[in-house]
Coordinates of C-alpha atoms and ligand atoms in Angstrom, one line a residue:
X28 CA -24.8 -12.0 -14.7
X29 CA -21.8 -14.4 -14.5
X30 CA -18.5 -12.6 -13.3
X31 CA -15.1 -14.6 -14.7
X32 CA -12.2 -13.4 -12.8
X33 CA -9.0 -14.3 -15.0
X34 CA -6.1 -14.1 -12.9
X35 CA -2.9 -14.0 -15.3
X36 CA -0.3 -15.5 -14.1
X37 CA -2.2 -17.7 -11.7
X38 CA 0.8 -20.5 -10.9
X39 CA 2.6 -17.7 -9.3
X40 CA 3.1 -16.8 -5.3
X41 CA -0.2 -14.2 -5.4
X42 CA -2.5 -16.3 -6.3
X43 CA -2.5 -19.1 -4.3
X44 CA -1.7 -16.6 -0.8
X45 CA -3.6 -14.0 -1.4
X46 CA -6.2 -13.7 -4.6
X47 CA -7.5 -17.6 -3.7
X48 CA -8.2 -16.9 -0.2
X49 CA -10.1 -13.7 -1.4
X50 CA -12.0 -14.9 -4.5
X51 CA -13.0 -17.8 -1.7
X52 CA -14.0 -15.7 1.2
X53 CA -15.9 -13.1 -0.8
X54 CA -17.7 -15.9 -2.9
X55 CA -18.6 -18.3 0.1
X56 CA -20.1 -14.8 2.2
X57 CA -22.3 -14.2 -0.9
X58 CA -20.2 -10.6 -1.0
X59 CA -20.0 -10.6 -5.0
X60 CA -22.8 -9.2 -6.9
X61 CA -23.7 -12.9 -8.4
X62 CA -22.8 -15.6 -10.0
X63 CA -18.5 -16.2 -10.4
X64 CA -16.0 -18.2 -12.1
X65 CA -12.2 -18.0 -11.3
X66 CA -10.2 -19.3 -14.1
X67 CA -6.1 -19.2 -13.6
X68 CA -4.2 -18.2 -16.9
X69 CA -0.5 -19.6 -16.6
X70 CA 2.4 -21.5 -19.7
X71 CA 3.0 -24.3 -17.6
X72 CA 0.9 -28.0 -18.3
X73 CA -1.7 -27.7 -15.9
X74 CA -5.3 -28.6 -15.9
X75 CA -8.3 -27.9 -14.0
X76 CA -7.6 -30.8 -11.4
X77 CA -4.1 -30.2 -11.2
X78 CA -4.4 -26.2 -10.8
X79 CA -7.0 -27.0 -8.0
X80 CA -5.2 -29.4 -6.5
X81 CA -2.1 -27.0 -6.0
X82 CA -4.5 -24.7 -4.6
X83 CA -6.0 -26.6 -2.0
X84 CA -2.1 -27.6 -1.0
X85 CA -1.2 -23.8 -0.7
X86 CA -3.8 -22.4 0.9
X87 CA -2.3 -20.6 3.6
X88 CA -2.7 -22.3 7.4
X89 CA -4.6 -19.2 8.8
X90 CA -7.2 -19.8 6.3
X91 CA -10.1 -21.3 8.3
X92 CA -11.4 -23.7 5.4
X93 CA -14.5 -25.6 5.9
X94 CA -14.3 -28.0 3.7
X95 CA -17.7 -28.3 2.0
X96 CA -17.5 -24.3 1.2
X97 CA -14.1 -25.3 -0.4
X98 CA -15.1 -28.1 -2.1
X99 CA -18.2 -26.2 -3.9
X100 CA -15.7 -22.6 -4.4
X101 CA -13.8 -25.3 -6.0
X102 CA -16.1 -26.4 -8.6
X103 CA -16.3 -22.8 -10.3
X104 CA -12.4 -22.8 -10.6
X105 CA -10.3 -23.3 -13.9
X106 CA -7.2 -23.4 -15.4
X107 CA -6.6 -22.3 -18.9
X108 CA -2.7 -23.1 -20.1
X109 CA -1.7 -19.7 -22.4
X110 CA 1.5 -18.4 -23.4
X111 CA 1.1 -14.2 -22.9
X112 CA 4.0 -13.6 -25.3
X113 CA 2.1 -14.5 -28.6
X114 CA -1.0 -14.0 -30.1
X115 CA -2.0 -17.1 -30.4
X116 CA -2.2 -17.0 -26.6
X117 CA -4.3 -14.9 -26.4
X118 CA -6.6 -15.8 -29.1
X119 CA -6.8 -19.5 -26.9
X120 CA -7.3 -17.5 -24.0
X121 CA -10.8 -15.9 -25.6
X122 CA -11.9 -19.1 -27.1
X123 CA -11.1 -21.0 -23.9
X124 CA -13.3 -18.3 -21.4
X125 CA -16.1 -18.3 -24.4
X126 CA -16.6 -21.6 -23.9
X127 CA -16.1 -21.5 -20.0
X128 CA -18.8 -19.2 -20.5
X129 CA -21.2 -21.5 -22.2
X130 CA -21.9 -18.8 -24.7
X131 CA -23.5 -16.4 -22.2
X132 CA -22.9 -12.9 -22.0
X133 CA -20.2 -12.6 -18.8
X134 CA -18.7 -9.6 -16.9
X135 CA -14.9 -9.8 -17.0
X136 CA -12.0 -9.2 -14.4
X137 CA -8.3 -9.6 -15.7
X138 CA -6.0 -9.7 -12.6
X139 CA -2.4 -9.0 -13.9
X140 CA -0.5 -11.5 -11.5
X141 CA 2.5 -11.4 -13.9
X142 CA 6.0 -9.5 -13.7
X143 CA 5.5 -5.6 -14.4
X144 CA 7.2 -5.9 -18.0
X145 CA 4.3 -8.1 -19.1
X146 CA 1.6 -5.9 -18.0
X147 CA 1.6 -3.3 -21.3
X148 CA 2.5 -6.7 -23.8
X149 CA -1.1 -8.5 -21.9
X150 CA -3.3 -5.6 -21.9
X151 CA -2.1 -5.3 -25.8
X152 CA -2.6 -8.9 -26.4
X153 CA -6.3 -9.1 -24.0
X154 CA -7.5 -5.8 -26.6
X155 CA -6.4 -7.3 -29.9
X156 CA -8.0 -10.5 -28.8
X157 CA -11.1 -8.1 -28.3
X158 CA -10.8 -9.3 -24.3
X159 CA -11.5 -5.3 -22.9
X160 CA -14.1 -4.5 -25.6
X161 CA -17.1 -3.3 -23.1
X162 CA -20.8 -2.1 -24.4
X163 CA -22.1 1.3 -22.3
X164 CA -22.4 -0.8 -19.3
X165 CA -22.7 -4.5 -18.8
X166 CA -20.6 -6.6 -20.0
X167 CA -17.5 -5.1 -18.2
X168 CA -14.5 -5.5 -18.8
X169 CA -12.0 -4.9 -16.1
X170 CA -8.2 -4.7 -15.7
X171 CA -6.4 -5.2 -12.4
X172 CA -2.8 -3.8 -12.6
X173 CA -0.6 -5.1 -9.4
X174 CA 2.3 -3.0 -8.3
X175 CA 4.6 -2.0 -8.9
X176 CA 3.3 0.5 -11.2
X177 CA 6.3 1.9 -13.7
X178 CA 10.3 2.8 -11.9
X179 CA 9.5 6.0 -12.4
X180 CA 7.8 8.9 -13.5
X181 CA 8.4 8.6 -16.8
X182 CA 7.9 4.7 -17.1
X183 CA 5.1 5.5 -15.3
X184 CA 3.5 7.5 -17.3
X185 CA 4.6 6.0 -20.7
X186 CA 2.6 3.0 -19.1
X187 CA -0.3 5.3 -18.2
X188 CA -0.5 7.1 -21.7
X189 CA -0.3 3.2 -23.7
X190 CA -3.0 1.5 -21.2
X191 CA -5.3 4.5 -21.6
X192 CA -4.9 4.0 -25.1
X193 CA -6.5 0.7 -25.0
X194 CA -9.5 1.0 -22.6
X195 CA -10.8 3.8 -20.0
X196 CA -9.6 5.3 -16.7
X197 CA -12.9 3.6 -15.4
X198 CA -11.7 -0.4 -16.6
X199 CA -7.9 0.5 -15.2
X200 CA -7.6 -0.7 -12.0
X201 CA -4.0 0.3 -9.9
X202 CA -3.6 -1.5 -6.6
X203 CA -1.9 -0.7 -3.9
X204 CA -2.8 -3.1 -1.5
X205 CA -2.7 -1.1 1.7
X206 CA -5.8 0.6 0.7
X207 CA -7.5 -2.9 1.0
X208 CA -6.7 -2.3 4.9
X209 CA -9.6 -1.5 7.3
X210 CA -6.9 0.5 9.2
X211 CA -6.5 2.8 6.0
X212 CA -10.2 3.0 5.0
X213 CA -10.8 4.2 8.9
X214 CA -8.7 7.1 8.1
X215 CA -11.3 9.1 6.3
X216 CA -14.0 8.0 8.7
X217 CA -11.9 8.7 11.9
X218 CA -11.2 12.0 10.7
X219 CA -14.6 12.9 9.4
X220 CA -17.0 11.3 10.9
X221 CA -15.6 12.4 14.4
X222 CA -16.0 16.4 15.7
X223 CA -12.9 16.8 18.1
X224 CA -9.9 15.8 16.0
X225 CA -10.6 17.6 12.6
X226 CA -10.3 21.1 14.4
X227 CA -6.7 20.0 15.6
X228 CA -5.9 18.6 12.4
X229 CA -3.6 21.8 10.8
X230 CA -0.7 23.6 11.0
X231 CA -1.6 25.9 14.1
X232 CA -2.1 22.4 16.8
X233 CA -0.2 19.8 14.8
X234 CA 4.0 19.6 15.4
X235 CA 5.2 16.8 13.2
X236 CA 3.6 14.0 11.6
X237 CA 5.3 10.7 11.0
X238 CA 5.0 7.8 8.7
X239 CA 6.8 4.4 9.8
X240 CA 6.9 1.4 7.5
X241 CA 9.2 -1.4 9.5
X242 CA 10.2 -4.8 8.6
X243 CA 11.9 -6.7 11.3
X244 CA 13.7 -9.4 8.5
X245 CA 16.3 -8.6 5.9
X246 CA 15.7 -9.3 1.9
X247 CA 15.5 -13.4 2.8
X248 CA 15.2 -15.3 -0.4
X249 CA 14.2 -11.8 -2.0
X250 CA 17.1 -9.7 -3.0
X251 CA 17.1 -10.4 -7.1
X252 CA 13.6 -8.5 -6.7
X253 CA 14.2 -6.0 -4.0
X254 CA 18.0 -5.2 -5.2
X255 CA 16.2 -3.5 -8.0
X256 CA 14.0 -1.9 -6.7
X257 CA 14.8 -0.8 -2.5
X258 CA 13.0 1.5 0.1
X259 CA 11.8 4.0 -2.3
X260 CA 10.4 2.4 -4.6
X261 CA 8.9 -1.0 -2.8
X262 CA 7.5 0.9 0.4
X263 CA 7.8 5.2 0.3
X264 CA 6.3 5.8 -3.9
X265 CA 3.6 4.1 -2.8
X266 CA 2.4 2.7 0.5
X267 CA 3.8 5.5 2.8
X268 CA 2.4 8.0 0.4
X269 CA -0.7 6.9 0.2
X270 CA -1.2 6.5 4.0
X271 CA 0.6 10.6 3.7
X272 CA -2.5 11.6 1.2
X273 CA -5.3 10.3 3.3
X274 CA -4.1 11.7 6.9
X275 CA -3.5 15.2 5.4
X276 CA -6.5 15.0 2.4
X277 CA -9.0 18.0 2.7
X278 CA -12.5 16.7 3.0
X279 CA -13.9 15.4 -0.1
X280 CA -16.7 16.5 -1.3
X281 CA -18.7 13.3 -1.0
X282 CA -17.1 9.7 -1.2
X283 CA -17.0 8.6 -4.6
X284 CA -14.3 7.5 -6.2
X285 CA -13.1 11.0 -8.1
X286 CA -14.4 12.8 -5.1
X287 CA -11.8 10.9 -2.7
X288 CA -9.0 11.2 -5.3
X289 CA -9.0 14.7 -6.0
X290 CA -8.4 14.9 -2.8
X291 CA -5.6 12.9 -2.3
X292 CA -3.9 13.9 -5.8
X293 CA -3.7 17.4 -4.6
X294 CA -1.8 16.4 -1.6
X295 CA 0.8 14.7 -3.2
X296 CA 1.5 17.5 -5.7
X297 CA 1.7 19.8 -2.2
X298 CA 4.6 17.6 -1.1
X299 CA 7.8 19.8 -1.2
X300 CA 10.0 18.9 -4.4
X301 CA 13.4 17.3 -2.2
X302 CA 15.4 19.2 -5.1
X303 CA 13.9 22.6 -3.1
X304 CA 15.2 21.6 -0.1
X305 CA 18.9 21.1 -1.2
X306 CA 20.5 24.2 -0.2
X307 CA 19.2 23.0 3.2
X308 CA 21.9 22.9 5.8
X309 CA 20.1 19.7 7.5
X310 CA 20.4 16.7 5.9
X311 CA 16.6 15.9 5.0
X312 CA 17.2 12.6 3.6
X313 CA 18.8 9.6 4.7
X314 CA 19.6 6.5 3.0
X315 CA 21.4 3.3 4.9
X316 CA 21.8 -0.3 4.1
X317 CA 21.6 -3.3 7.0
X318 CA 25.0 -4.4 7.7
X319 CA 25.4 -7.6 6.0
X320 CA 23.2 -7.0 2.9
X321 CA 26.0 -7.2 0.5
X322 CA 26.6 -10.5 1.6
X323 CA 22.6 -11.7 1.1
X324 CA 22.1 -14.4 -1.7
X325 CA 21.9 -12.5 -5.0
X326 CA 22.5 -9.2 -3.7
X327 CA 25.1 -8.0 -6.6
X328 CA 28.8 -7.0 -5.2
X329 CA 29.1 -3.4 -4.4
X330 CA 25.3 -2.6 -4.5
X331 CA 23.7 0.7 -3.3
X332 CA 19.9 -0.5 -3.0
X333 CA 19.5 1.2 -0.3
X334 CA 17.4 -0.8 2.4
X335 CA 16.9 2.0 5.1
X336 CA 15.4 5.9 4.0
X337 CA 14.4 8.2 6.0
X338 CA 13.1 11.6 4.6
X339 CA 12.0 15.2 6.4
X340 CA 9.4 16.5 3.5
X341 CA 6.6 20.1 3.7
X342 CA 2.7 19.9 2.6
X343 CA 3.2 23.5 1.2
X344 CA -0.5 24.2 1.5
X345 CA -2.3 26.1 4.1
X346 CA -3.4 23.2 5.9
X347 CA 0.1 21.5 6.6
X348 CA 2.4 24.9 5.7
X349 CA 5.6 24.3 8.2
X350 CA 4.7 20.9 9.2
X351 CA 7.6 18.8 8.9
X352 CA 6.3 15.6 7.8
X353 CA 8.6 12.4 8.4
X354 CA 8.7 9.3 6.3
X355 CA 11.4 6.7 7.3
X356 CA 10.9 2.8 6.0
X357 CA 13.4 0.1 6.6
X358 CA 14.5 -3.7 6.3
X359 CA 16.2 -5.6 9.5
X360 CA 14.8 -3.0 12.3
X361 CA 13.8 -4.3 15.6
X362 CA 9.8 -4.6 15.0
X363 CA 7.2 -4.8 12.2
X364 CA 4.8 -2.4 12.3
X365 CA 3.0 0.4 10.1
X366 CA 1.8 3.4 11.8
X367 CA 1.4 7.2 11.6
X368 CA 1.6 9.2 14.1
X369 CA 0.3 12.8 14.4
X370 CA 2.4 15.0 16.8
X371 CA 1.0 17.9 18.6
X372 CA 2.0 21.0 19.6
X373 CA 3.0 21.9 23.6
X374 CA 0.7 23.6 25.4
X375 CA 1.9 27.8 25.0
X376 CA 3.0 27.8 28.9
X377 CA 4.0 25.3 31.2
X378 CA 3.3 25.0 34.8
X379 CA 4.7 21.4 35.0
X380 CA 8.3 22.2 34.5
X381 CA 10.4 23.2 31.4
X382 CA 10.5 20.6 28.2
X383 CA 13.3 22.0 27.4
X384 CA 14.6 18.9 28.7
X385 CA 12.8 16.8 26.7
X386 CA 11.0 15.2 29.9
X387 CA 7.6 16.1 29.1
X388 CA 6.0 14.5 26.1
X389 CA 3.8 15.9 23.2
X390 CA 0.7 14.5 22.9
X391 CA -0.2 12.0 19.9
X392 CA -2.6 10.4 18.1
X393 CA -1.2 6.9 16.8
X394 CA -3.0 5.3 13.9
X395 CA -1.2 1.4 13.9
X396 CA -1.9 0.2 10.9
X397 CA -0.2 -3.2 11.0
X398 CA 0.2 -5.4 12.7
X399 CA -1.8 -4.8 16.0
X400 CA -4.4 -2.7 14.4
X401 CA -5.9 0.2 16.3
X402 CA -5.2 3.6 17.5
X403 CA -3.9 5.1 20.6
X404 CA -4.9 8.7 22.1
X405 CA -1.2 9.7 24.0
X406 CA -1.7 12.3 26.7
X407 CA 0.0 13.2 30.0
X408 CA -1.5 12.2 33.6
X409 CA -0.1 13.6 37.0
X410 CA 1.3 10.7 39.3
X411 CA -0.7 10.3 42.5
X412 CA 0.8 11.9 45.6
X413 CA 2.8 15.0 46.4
X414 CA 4.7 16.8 43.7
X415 CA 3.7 17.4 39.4
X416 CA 5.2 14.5 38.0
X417 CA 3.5 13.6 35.0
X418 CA 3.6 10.1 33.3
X419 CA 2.5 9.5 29.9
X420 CA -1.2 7.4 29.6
X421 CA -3.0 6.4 26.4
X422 CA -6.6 5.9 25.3
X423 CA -6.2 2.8 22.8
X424 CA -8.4 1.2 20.7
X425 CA -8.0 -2.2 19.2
X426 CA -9.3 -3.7 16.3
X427 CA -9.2 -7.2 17.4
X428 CA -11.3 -6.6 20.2
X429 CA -14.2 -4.8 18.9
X430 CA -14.5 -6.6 15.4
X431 CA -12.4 -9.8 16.2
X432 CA -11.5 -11.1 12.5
X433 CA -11.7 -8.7 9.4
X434 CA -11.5 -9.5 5.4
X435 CA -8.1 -9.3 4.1
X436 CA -7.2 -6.6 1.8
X437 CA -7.2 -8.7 -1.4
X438 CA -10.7 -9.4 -0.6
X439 CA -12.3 -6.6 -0.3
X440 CA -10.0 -4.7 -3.2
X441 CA -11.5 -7.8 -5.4
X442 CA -14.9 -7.4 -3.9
X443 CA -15.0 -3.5 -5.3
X444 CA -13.6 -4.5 -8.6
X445 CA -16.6 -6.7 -8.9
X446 CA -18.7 -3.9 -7.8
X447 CA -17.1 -1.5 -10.0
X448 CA -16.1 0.8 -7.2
X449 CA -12.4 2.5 -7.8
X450 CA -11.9 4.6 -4.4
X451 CA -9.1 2.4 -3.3
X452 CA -7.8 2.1 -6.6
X453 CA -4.9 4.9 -7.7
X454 CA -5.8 7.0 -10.4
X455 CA -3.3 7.8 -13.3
X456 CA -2.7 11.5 -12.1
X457 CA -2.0 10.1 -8.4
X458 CA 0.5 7.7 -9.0
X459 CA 2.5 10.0 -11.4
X460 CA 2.4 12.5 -8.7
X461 CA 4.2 9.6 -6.4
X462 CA 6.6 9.3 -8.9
X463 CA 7.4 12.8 -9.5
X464 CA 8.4 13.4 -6.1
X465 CA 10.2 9.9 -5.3
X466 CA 12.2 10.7 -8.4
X467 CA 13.5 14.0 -6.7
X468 CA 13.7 12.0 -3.4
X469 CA 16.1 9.6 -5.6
X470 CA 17.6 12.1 -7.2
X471 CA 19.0 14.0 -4.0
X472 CA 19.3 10.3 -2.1
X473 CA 21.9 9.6 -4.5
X474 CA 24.1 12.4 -3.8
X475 CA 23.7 11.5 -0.1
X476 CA 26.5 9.2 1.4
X477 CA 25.2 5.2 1.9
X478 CA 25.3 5.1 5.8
X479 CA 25.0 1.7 7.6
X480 CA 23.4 -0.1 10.6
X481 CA 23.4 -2.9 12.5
X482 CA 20.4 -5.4 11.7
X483 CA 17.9 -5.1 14.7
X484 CA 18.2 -1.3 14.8
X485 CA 16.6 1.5 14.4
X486 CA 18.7 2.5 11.6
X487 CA 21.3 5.0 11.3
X488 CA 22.1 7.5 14.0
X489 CA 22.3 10.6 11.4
X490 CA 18.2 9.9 10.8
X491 CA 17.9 11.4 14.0
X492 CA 19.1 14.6 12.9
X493 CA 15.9 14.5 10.5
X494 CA 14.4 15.9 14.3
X495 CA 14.6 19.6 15.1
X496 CA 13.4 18.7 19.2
X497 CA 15.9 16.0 20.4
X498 CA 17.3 12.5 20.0
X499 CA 15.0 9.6 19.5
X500 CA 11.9 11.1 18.9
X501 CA 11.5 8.5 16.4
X502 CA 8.0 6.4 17.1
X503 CA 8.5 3.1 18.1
X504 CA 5.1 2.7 18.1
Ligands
NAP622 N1 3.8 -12.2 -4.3 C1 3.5 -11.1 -3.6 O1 3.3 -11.1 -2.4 C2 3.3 -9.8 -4.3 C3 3.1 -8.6 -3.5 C4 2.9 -7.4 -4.2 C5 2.9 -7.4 -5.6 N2 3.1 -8.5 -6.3 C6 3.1 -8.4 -7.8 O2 2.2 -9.4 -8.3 C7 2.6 -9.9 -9.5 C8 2.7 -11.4 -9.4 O3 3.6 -11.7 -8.3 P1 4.0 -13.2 -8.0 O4 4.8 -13.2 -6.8 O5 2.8 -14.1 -8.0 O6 4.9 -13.6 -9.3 P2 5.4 -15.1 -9.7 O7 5.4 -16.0 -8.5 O8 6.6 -14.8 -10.5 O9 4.2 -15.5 -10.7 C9 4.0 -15.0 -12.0 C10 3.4 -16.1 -12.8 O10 3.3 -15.6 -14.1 C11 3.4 -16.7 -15.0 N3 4.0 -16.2 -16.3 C12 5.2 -15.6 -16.4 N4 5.4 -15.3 -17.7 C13 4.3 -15.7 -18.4 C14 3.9 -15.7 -19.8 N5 4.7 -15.2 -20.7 N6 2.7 -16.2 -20.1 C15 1.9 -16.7 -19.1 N7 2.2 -16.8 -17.8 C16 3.4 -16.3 -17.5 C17 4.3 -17.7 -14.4 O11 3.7 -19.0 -14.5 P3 4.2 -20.0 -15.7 O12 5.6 -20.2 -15.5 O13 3.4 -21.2 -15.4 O14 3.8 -19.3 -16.9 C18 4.3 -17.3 -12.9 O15 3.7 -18.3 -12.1 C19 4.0 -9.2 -9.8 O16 3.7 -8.0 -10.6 C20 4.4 -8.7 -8.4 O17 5.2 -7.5 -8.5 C21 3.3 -9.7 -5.7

């Protein structure tokens, strides 16, 4: 059966960088289910020619594109003009992808490529139009809500309680786009599939874990958009806590969808509320701007986004109990990478000279998500010759050389939307348990003074007394 994917807000930055290059891809590998139609939903004057015109000038220039493939994905792409204020819109809109249809019974996608405040107003608008109407099974009727997903807990879950309202957990698709990453979806198989880490994987062989998200520009031409929003909210509510629930998950019971998100739902409401930790003597949080950001285009006088947070949290389950888990993200530090890395213990007595010092290194497991994907088994070697000096070696493995190139994550989140498959998609009950804790994280942030740093650095000197050990045991990947 025919599959219409109905991007809304298809004129917009998303679509042509990252939902084009996916619809394309999956379509041209035969990687959906059958037959599909894109059609882009945007107010402006457009028309079929123009919208694919405008495609084919913004496809981006690491896009191999042959250009038969692209000429024929072009032929099942549309462009419906509809304004997603009014009714009448999106009466047009039904009428328009009825007729796209040909009168044929079609599966249907909506991707919400619009600005948060219209994603309640469309989904209200699609269902009064009788757009999300599905029959037991086929046709479906799918929703596709982008990110960010409510301010807060309780915006996010006003916006849960009215989408729910309107159509099933099973149409409601949340993304969070680092889920789409092979580096993320090896995390369950690494751990699982493989006998001799899971053992180590708990309080009793595990020190620290930490969770970098670094950016290595400033806002750029994006401060309106991130001044609102900042560290918390853009990277730690829900990329760095969704990378947290899938290193520290128990084993699910099998891997369907429910099965993977119980999992990963009761790891979030583990994480220690900040407000708990108050009375603690150590600072646990710690939030910085970039020197210079209140002089960025846009960026309004006297701001206190902040663009740097770093934050010691506790799993307080019996797992992770006394772990100290570290989550720092930041704008304008000296590299761009995503990674966790999994600390381990010391041995229980050394015959290599005291660490006291600091000299001798823990050993680590490094999962690099972005951008050099792979992961990297630290341990200690002896230097050949006379004498223990140790020197620190690594097993690695790289993504690029054992798979060369791999889907993007846009594709394969749209291939499983197709395919009905939610696993990588955040449940209601998960992202209000993001929220909940972010909000105490926000909460106690705000009492916190608004430290700075200079751009190119590893942020604020007082994160490194987030450490119990010693100075600069920060990963730098
Ligand atoms: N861009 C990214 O890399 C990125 C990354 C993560 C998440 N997101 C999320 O993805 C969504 C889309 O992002 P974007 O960057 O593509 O936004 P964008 O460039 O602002 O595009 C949104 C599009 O929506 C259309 N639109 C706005 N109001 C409308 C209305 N009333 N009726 C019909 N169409 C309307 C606009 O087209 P017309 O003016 O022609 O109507 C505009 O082109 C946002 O929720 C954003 O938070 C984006």
């Amino acid at each position: 059966m025919l599959t219409q994917i109905v991007i809304l807000g298809a004129s917009g930055d998303l679509t042509s960088r990252k939902l084009t290059p996916a619809v394309f891809n999956a379509h041209c590998q035969g990687l959906f289910p059958g037959p599909i139609q894109m059609v882009g939903v945007a107010r402006r004057e457009w028309d079929d020619a123009y919208f694919r015109q405008h495609l084919s000038d913004a496809m981006p220039s690491d896009q191999p594109l042959e250009q038969g493939l692209w000429e024929e994905f072009l032929q099942h792409v549309s462009y419906l003009r509809a304004h997603l204020d009014s009714e009448e819109g999106y009466a047009a809109l039904a009428q328009g992808l009825d007729q796209l249809a040909g009168g044929e019974a079609v599966n249907r996608v909506f991707y919400l490529s619009i600005k948060p405040d219209l994603f309640l107003p469309s989904v209200r608008g699609l269902h009064g139009a009788g757009l999300l109407q599905q029959a037991y099974q086929e046709p479906f009727r799918r929703v596709v809500v982008e990110k960010p997903f409510g301010t807060d807990l309780q915006s996010a879950s006003t916006l849960n309680r009215a989408l729910l309202e309107l159509m099933g957990e099973d149409q409601l698709y949340r993304i969070d786009h680092y889920l789409g990453k092979e580096t993320v979806q090896n995390i369950l198989a690494f751990r699982f599939r493989n006998a001799f880490f899971e053992p180590l994987w708990n309080q009793k062989h595990v020190d620290l874990v930490q969770v970098t998200v670094a950016e290595d520009m400033g806002v750029g031409s994006r401060a309106g958009y991130y001044d609102e929003s900042g560290a918390l909210r853009d990277i730690v509510q829900n990329h760095a806590l969704q990378l947290l629930a899938l290193v520290a998950m128990e084993p699910p019971a099998n891997l369907d969808a429910d099965s993977i998100r119980s999992e990963k739902v009761k790891v979030l409401q583990s994480l220690r509320p900040p407000e708990a930790m108050i009375a603690d003597p150590d600072p646990h949080i710690v939030r910085a701007q970039y020197e210079g950001y209140l002089q960025e285009d846009g960026v309004p006088v006297g701001s206190l986004t902040e663009t740097y947070i770093a934050a010691r949290t506790y799993i307080d389950n019996w797992r992770w109990g006394g772990v100290p888990i570290l989550i720092r993200t930041g704008k304008y530090l000296p590299a761009r990478f995503t990674s966790v890395q999994v600390q381990f213990r010391m041995p229980p007595h050394s015959l290599f000279g005291s660490w006291a010092e600091c000299h001798l290194r823990p050993n680590a497991i490094t999962l690099r998500i972005q951008p050099r994907e792979g992961i990297d088994v630290h341990f200690e070697v002896k230097e050949p010759g006379s004498g223990q000096n140790m020197r620190p070696a690594a097993l690695t493995f790289d993504y690029d050389s054992l798979f060369g190139r791999r889907p993007e994550a846009y594709q394969r989140l749209l291939q499983d939307v197709v395919a009905g498959d939610q696993s990588l998609f955040i449940r209601s009950d998960e992202v209000e348990a993001s929220w909940r804790w972010a909000d105490g994280v926000r909460q106690v942030m705000d009492q916190m003074p608004m430290l700075s740093y200079p751009p190119k650095t590893w942020g604020p000197k007082q994160a490194n007394a987030l450490f119990r050990e010693c100075e600069g045991m920060w990963s730098k990947e």
